[in-house]
């Protein structure tokens, strides 16, 4: 399965320009699934709740989701992308999964970071895993179980663990990382859960009448054995495609005596 990462520098508030750039980048190479950054179409540093709400869109009827569905149909691919989702008077920091059949799933960020707590409602639905199908390079129809989490969710190991317990082969992880730790920490998340993870981060800076935020790039794909299969630079736009075998995430036995998920001793935790 070919996994593509788009690392880009959105311009704040320029949703059409940002969407067009993302579509251009993901059209530049073939892949079975693309992962775009968190809030890829709006930019990150909102200055009011109203501004976040005004830039949010309904899912799946809004223009960004519809454009992503359209290109997924044309390119026969799937796309995971972060955007601000509008629902009534609420606004969520969300990630959508779309494919040739249309909208498949929405994840609403559960662990909001810093000032996001001022603009967004925390995610109110559990983590979930959705199967998608792709054509293997040998020609057969294959399945990959996709879980989604967003950026700061990484610091809560329960996020990736829950997705692994739900059967995720691949964690798609749209991000706008500013702290330096996540790229290395995701290696541990993959090792401790035997899953693939695709973190699509942004680059550039934002300082909208406030502190300057510098986004760290380093979008990456990590294997269930903790190998970094691809890592982008910290400052350049990038489109990376890596071929993975989703089945490699399904063997949770560490050795004949130990099993990553079954050996947990829940009665001693908390
Ligand atoms: C983050 O969660 N965007 C740091």
Short mmCIF file of N, CA, C and O in Angstrom, two decimals, residues 67-162:
data_model
loop_
_atom_site.label_atom_id
_atom_site.label_comp_id
_atom_site.label_asym_id
_atom_site.label_seq_id
_atom_site.Cartn_x
_atom_site.Cartn_y
_atom_site.Cartn_z
N UNK A 67 -14.33 18.82 -2.29
CA UNK A 67 -13.18 18.82 -3.23
C UNK A 67 -12.29 17.61 -3.01
O UNK A 67 -11.78 17.02 -3.96
N UNK A 68 -12.10 17.25 -1.73
CA UNK A 68 -11.24 16.09 -1.44
C UNK A 68 -11.90 14.81 -1.94
O UNK A 68 -11.23 13.91 -2.47
N UNK A 69 -13.21 14.71 -1.80
CA UNK A 69 -13.92 13.52 -2.30
C UNK A 69 -13.78 13.45 -3.83
O UNK A 69 -13.51 12.38 -4.39
N UNK A 70 -13.94 14.59 -4.45
CA UNK A 70 -13.87 14.63 -5.92
C UNK A 70 -12.50 14.15 -6.41
O UNK A 70 -12.40 13.31 -7.32
N UNK A 71 -11.44 14.64 -5.78
CA UNK A 71 -10.11 14.24 -6.25
C UNK A 71 -9.81 12.79 -5.87
O UNK A 71 -9.13 12.06 -6.61
N UNK A 72 -10.37 12.33 -4.74
CA UNK A 72 -10.19 10.91 -4.35
C UNK A 72 -10.83 10.01 -5.40
O UNK A 72 -10.30 8.94 -5.72
N UNK A 73 -11.97 10.45 -5.94
CA UNK A 73 -12.64 9.67 -7.00
C UNK A 73 -11.78 9.66 -8.26
O UNK A 73 -11.56 8.62 -8.88
N UNK A 74 -11.32 10.84 -8.65
CA UNK A 74 -10.53 10.96 -9.88
C UNK A 74 -9.25 10.14 -9.79
O UNK A 74 -8.89 9.43 -10.73
N UNK A 75 -8.56 10.24 -8.65
CA UNK A 75 -7.25 9.59 -8.53
C UNK A 75 -7.36 8.18 -7.96
O UNK A 75 -6.34 7.51 -7.80
N UNK A 76 -8.59 7.75 -7.63
CA UNK A 76 -8.82 6.43 -7.01
C UNK A 76 -7.90 6.25 -5.79
O UNK A 76 -7.11 5.31 -5.69
N UNK A 77 -8.02 7.22 -4.89
CA UNK A 77 -7.19 7.20 -3.69
C UNK A 77 -8.05 7.50 -2.47
O UNK A 77 -9.25 7.75 -2.59
N UNK A 78 -7.44 7.46 -1.31
CA UNK A 78 -8.08 7.88 -0.06
C UNK A 78 -7.29 9.05 0.50
O UNK A 78 -6.09 9.18 0.24
N UNK A 79 -7.99 9.88 1.28
CA UNK A 79 -7.31 11.06 1.85
C UNK A 79 -7.74 11.24 3.30
O UNK A 79 -8.94 11.17 3.61
N UNK A 80 -6.75 11.48 4.16
CA UNK A 80 -7.00 11.90 5.54
C UNK A 80 -6.53 13.35 5.63
O UNK A 80 -5.39 13.65 5.24
N UNK A 81 -7.39 14.23 6.12
CA UNK A 81 -7.03 15.66 6.14
C UNK A 81 -7.63 16.32 7.37
O UNK A 81 -8.76 16.04 7.75
N UNK A 82 -6.86 17.25 7.95
CA UNK A 82 -7.34 17.98 9.12
C UNK A 82 -8.03 19.27 8.71
O UNK A 82 -7.51 20.02 7.87
N UNK A 83 -9.18 19.54 9.31
CA UNK A 83 -9.89 20.80 9.04
C UNK A 83 -10.76 21.17 10.25
O UNK A 83 -10.95 20.36 11.16
N UNK A 84 -11.27 22.40 10.24
CA UNK A 84 -12.18 22.83 11.31
C UNK A 84 -13.60 22.47 10.88
O UNK A 84 -14.07 22.95 9.84
N UNK A 85 -14.22 21.61 11.68
CA UNK A 85 -15.55 21.12 11.33
C UNK A 85 -16.62 21.94 12.06
O UNK A 85 -16.57 22.09 13.28
N UNK A 86 -17.59 22.43 11.31
CA UNK A 86 -18.70 23.18 11.91
C UNK A 86 -19.89 22.25 12.12
O UNK A 86 -20.29 21.52 11.21
N UNK A 87 -20.45 22.29 13.32
CA UNK A 87 -21.66 21.51 13.59
C UNK A 87 -22.57 22.39 14.44
O UNK A 87 -22.30 22.59 15.63
N UNK A 88 -23.62 22.93 13.82
CA UNK A 88 -24.48 23.88 14.54
C UNK A 88 -23.65 25.07 14.98
O UNK A 88 -22.94 25.67 14.18
N UNK A 89 -23.68 25.35 16.30
CA UNK A 89 -22.90 26.50 16.81
C UNK A 89 -21.50 26.07 17.27
O UNK A 89 -20.71 26.88 17.72
N UNK A 90 -21.20 24.76 17.14
CA UNK A 90 -19.92 24.26 17.62
C UNK A 90 -18.90 24.12 16.49
O UNK A 90 -19.27 24.01 15.32
N UNK A 91 -17.66 24.05 16.90
CA UNK A 91 -16.58 23.92 15.93
C UNK A 91 -15.57 22.93 16.52
O UNK A 91 -15.20 23.03 17.70
N UNK A 92 -15.16 21.95 15.74
CA UNK A 92 -14.23 20.92 16.19
C UNK A 92 -12.95 20.99 15.37
O UNK A 92 -12.99 21.29 14.17
N UNK A 93 -11.84 20.64 16.01
CA UNK A 93 -10.60 20.43 15.28
C UNK A 93 -10.66 18.96 14.81
O UNK A 93 -10.52 18.06 15.62
N UNK A 94 -10.92 18.75 13.54
CA UNK A 94 -11.30 17.42 13.07
C UNK A 94 -10.36 16.90 11.99
O UNK A 94 -9.55 17.64 11.42
N UNK A 95 -10.49 15.60 11.76
CA UNK A 95 -9.76 14.95 10.67
C UNK A 95 -10.78 14.08 9.94
O UNK A 95 -11.55 13.36 10.58
N UNK A 96 -10.77 14.18 8.62
CA UNK A 96 -11.73 13.37 7.86
C UNK A 96 -10.98 12.31 7.07
O UNK A 96 -9.81 12.49 6.70
N UNK A 97 -11.68 11.21 6.81
CA UNK A 97 -11.19 10.16 5.91
C UNK A 97 -12.20 10.07 4.77
O UNK A 97 -13.39 9.84 5.02
N UNK A 98 -11.71 10.31 3.55
CA UNK A 98 -12.59 10.20 2.38
C UNK A 98 -11.93 9.28 1.35
O UNK A 98 -10.72 9.05 1.38
N UNK A 99 -12.76 8.76 0.45
CA UNK A 99 -12.24 7.89 -0.61
C UNK A 99 -13.14 7.97 -1.82
O UNK A 99 -14.05 8.80 -1.87
N UNK A 100 -12.91 7.10 -2.79
CA UNK A 100 -13.71 7.14 -4.02
C UNK A 100 -15.21 6.96 -3.76
O UNK A 100 -16.03 7.42 -4.54
N UNK A 101 -15.55 6.33 -2.63
CA UNK A 101 -16.98 6.14 -2.33
C UNK A 101 -17.56 7.34 -1.57
O UNK A 101 -18.74 7.37 -1.26
N UNK A 102 -16.75 8.31 -1.23
CA UNK A 102 -17.24 9.50 -0.52
C UNK A 102 -16.63 9.61 0.87
O UNK A 102 -15.53 9.13 1.13
N UNK A 103 -17.39 10.27 1.76
CA UNK A 103 -16.91 10.48 3.14
C UNK A 103 -17.04 9.18 3.93
O UNK A 103 -18.08 8.53 3.91
N UNK A 104 -15.96 8.79 4.62
CA UNK A 104 -15.96 7.52 5.35
C UNK A 104 -16.05 7.77 6.86
O UNK A 104 -16.80 7.10 7.56
N UNK A 105 -15.27 8.71 7.37
CA UNK A 105 -15.24 8.91 8.83
C UNK A 105 -14.74 10.30 9.18
O UNK A 105 -14.03 10.94 8.38
N UNK A 106 -15.13 10.74 10.37
CA UNK A 106 -14.60 11.99 10.93
C UNK A 106 -14.12 11.70 12.35
O UNK A 106 -14.83 11.06 13.12
N UNK A 107 -12.90 12.16 12.66
CA UNK A 107 -12.40 12.10 14.04
C UNK A 107 -12.31 13.53 14.55
O UNK A 107 -11.80 14.42 13.85
N UNK A 108 -12.80 13.76 15.76
CA UNK A 108 -12.74 15.10 16.36
C UNK A 108 -11.71 15.09 17.48
O UNK A 108 -11.86 14.30 18.44
N UNK A 109 -10.73 15.95 17.38
CA UNK A 109 -9.58 15.92 18.30
C UNK A 109 -10.03 15.91 19.76
O UNK A 109 -10.71 16.84 20.22
N UNK A 110 -9.60 14.89 20.47
CA UNK A 110 -10.02 14.70 21.86
C UNK A 110 -9.15 15.53 22.80
O UNK A 110 -9.66 16.17 23.72
N UNK A 111 -7.84 15.56 22.55
CA UNK A 111 -6.93 16.29 23.44
C UNK A 111 -6.52 17.60 22.77
O UNK A 111 -5.54 17.63 22.01
N UNK A 112 -7.26 18.64 23.07
CA UNK A 112 -6.96 19.94 22.45
C UNK A 112 -5.71 20.54 23.10
O UNK A 112 -5.50 20.41 24.30
N UNK A 113 -4.90 21.24 22.29
CA UNK A 113 -3.62 21.79 22.76
C UNK A 113 -3.76 23.30 22.97
O UNK A 113 -4.22 24.02 22.09
N UNK A 114 -3.32 23.78 24.14
CA UNK A 114 -3.13 25.21 24.40
C UNK A 114 -4.37 26.02 24.01
O UNK A 114 -5.48 25.66 24.42
N UNK A 115 -4.24 27.05 23.18
CA UNK A 115 -5.39 27.92 22.91
C UNK A 115 -6.47 27.28 22.06
O UNK A 115 -7.56 27.84 21.91
N UNK A 116 -6.19 26.10 21.50
CA UNK A 116 -7.27 25.39 20.78
C UNK A 116 -8.48 25.21 21.69
O UNK A 116 -9.61 25.15 21.23
N UNK A 117 -8.19 25.11 23.01
CA UNK A 117 -9.29 24.89 23.97
C UNK A 117 -10.24 26.10 23.99
O UNK A 117 -11.35 25.99 24.48
N UNK A 118 -9.76 27.25 23.49
CA UNK A 118 -10.62 28.44 23.46
C UNK A 118 -11.54 28.45 22.25
O UNK A 118 -12.60 29.06 22.27
N UNK A 119 -11.09 27.81 21.15
CA UNK A 119 -11.88 27.93 19.91
C UNK A 119 -12.72 26.69 19.62
O UNK A 119 -13.76 26.77 18.97
N UNK A 120 -12.20 25.54 20.07
CA UNK A 120 -12.82 24.28 19.64
C UNK A 120 -13.53 23.56 20.79
O UNK A 120 -13.10 23.66 21.94
N UNK A 121 -14.54 22.82 20.44
CA UNK A 121 -15.19 21.88 21.38
C UNK A 121 -14.35 20.60 21.35
O UNK A 121 -14.01 20.12 20.27
N UNK A 122 -14.03 20.03 22.53
CA UNK A 122 -13.24 18.77 22.50
C UNK A 122 -14.02 17.65 21.84
O UNK A 122 -15.25 17.62 21.90
N UNK A 123 -13.29 16.74 21.23
CA UNK A 123 -13.90 15.60 20.55
C UNK A 123 -14.87 14.88 21.46
O UNK A 123 -14.56 14.64 22.63
N UNK A 124 -16.02 14.53 20.93
CA UNK A 124 -17.08 13.93 21.73
C UNK A 124 -17.53 12.58 21.20
O UNK A 124 -18.59 12.09 21.54
N UNK A 125 -16.69 11.99 20.35
CA UNK A 125 -16.96 10.61 19.91
C UNK A 125 -15.68 9.80 20.11
O UNK A 125 -14.58 10.34 20.00
N UNK A 126 -15.81 8.50 20.42
CA UNK A 126 -14.62 7.70 20.70
C UNK A 126 -13.72 7.54 19.48
O UNK A 126 -14.16 7.72 18.33
N UNK A 127 -12.47 7.20 19.74
CA UNK A 127 -11.57 6.80 18.64
C UNK A 127 -12.24 5.67 17.87
O UNK A 127 -12.94 4.84 18.45
N UNK A 128 -12.00 5.63 16.57
CA UNK A 128 -12.58 4.55 15.77
C UNK A 128 -11.61 4.12 14.68
O UNK A 128 -10.67 4.85 14.35
N UNK A 129 -11.85 2.93 14.17
CA UNK A 129 -11.02 2.37 13.10
C UNK A 129 -11.93 2.01 11.94
O UNK A 129 -13.01 1.46 12.14
N UNK A 130 -11.49 2.37 10.73
CA UNK A 130 -12.28 2.08 9.52
C UNK A 130 -11.41 1.34 8.51
O UNK A 130 -10.26 1.75 8.26
N UNK A 131 -11.98 0.31 7.91
CA UNK A 131 -11.25 -0.43 6.88
C UNK A 131 -11.38 0.30 5.54
O UNK A 131 -12.46 0.77 5.19
N UNK A 132 -10.27 0.41 4.83
CA UNK A 132 -10.34 0.86 3.44
C UNK A 132 -9.72 -0.23 2.57
O UNK A 132 -8.96 -1.08 3.07
N UNK A 133 -10.04 -0.21 1.30
CA UNK A 133 -9.50 -1.22 0.39
C UNK A 133 -8.66 -0.55 -0.69
O UNK A 133 -8.93 0.57 -1.09
N UNK A 134 -7.63 -1.24 -1.10
CA UNK A 134 -6.75 -0.73 -2.14
C UNK A 134 -6.32 -1.91 -2.99
O UNK A 134 -6.45 -3.08 -2.58
N UNK A 135 -5.82 -1.60 -4.18
CA UNK A 135 -5.35 -2.65 -5.08
C UNK A 135 -3.87 -2.88 -4.83
O UNK A 135 -3.06 -1.95 -4.93
N UNK A 136 -3.50 -4.10 -4.46
CA UNK A 136 -2.09 -4.36 -4.17
C UNK A 136 -1.30 -4.32 -5.48
O UNK A 136 -1.87 -4.45 -6.56
N UNK A 137 0.03 -4.20 -5.34
CA UNK A 137 0.83 -4.12 -6.56
C UNK A 137 0.79 -5.43 -7.33
O UNK A 137 0.98 -5.46 -8.54
N UNK A 138 0.44 -6.55 -6.63
CA UNK A 138 0.27 -7.85 -7.30
C UNK A 138 -1.11 -7.93 -7.97
O UNK A 138 -1.38 -8.89 -8.68
N UNK A 139 -1.99 -6.97 -7.70
CA UNK A 139 -3.29 -6.94 -8.38
C UNK A 139 -4.50 -7.25 -7.52
O UNK A 139 -5.61 -6.90 -7.88
N UNK A 140 -4.33 -7.88 -6.34
CA UNK A 140 -5.50 -8.26 -5.52
C UNK A 140 -6.04 -7.09 -4.72
O UNK A 140 -5.37 -6.07 -4.53
N UNK A 141 -7.28 -7.25 -4.23
CA UNK A 141 -7.90 -6.23 -3.39
C UNK A 141 -7.50 -6.49 -1.93
O UNK A 141 -7.66 -7.60 -1.42
N UNK A 142 -6.94 -5.50 -1.30
CA UNK A 142 -6.43 -5.67 0.07
C UNK A 142 -7.07 -4.64 1.00
O UNK A 142 -7.52 -3.60 0.55
N UNK A 143 -6.99 -4.97 2.29
CA UNK A 143 -7.62 -4.12 3.30
C UNK A 143 -6.56 -3.46 4.18
O UNK A 143 -5.56 -4.09 4.50
N UNK A 144 -6.82 -2.24 4.58
CA UNK A 144 -6.00 -1.61 5.61
C UNK A 144 -6.94 -0.97 6.63
O UNK A 144 -7.88 -0.27 6.26
N UNK A 145 -6.69 -1.22 7.91
CA UNK A 145 -7.51 -0.65 8.99
C UNK A 145 -6.90 0.67 9.43
O UNK A 145 -5.77 0.70 9.93
N UNK A 146 -7.68 1.73 9.24
CA UNK A 146 -7.16 3.08 9.45
C UNK A 146 -7.71 3.67 10.75
O UNK A 146 -8.93 3.70 10.96
N UNK A 147 -6.82 4.16 11.59
CA UNK A 147 -7.23 4.93 12.77
C UNK A 147 -6.75 6.36 12.59
O UNK A 147 -5.74 6.59 11.91
N UNK A 148 -7.45 7.30 13.19
CA UNK A 148 -7.00 8.70 13.10
C UNK A 148 -6.81 9.28 14.50
O UNK A 148 -7.61 9.02 15.40
N UNK A 149 -5.74 10.05 14.66
CA UNK A 149 -5.60 10.92 15.82
C UNK A 149 -4.96 12.21 15.31
O UNK A 149 -4.47 12.25 14.18
N UNK A 150 -5.01 13.27 16.10
CA UNK A 150 -4.52 14.57 15.63
C UNK A 150 -3.46 15.10 16.58
O UNK A 150 -3.68 15.20 17.80
N UNK A 151 -2.33 15.44 16.02
CA UNK A 151 -1.23 16.15 16.68
C UNK A 151 -1.06 15.80 18.16
O UNK A 151 -0.64 14.70 18.48
N UNK A 152 -1.43 16.69 19.08
CA UNK A 152 -1.16 16.57 20.52
C UNK A 152 -1.71 15.28 21.14
O UNK A 152 -1.28 14.89 22.23
N UNK A 153 -2.61 14.60 20.44
CA UNK A 153 -3.08 13.29 20.92
C UNK A 153 -1.89 12.36 21.18
O UNK A 153 -2.01 11.40 21.94
N UNK A 154 -0.75 12.63 20.53
CA UNK A 154 0.41 11.73 20.67
C UNK A 154 0.90 11.63 22.11
O UNK A 154 1.44 10.61 22.52
N UNK A 155 0.73 12.74 22.88
CA UNK A 155 1.34 12.76 24.22
C UNK A 155 0.53 11.92 25.21
O UNK A 155 1.00 11.63 26.32
N UNK A 156 -0.65 11.51 24.81
CA UNK A 156 -1.48 10.61 25.61
C UNK A 156 -1.36 9.22 24.98
O UNK A 156 -1.99 8.96 23.95
N UNK A 157 -0.55 8.33 25.56
CA UNK A 157 -0.32 7.03 24.92
C UNK A 157 -1.62 6.25 24.74
O UNK A 157 -1.70 5.36 23.90
N UNK A 158 -2.64 6.61 25.52
CA UNK A 158 -3.94 5.94 25.40
C UNK A 158 -4.53 6.10 24.00
O UNK A 158 -5.31 5.25 23.56
N UNK A 159 -4.19 7.19 23.32
CA UNK A 159 -4.78 7.43 21.99
C UNK A 159 -4.35 6.33 21.02
O UNK A 159 -5.18 5.65 20.43
N UNK A 160 -3.04 6.17 20.89
CA UNK A 160 -2.53 5.16 19.95
C UNK A 160 -2.87 3.75 20.45
O UNK A 160 -3.19 2.87 19.66
N UNK A 161 -2.85 3.55 21.76
CA UNK A 161 -3.16 2.22 22.32
C UNK A 161 -4.60 1.85 22.00
O UNK A 161 -4.90 0.71 21.59
N UNK A 162 -5.50 2.82 22.17
CA UNK A 162 -6.92 2.54 21.88
C UNK A 162 -7.09 2.18 20.41
O UNK A 162 -7.79 1.21 20.08
#
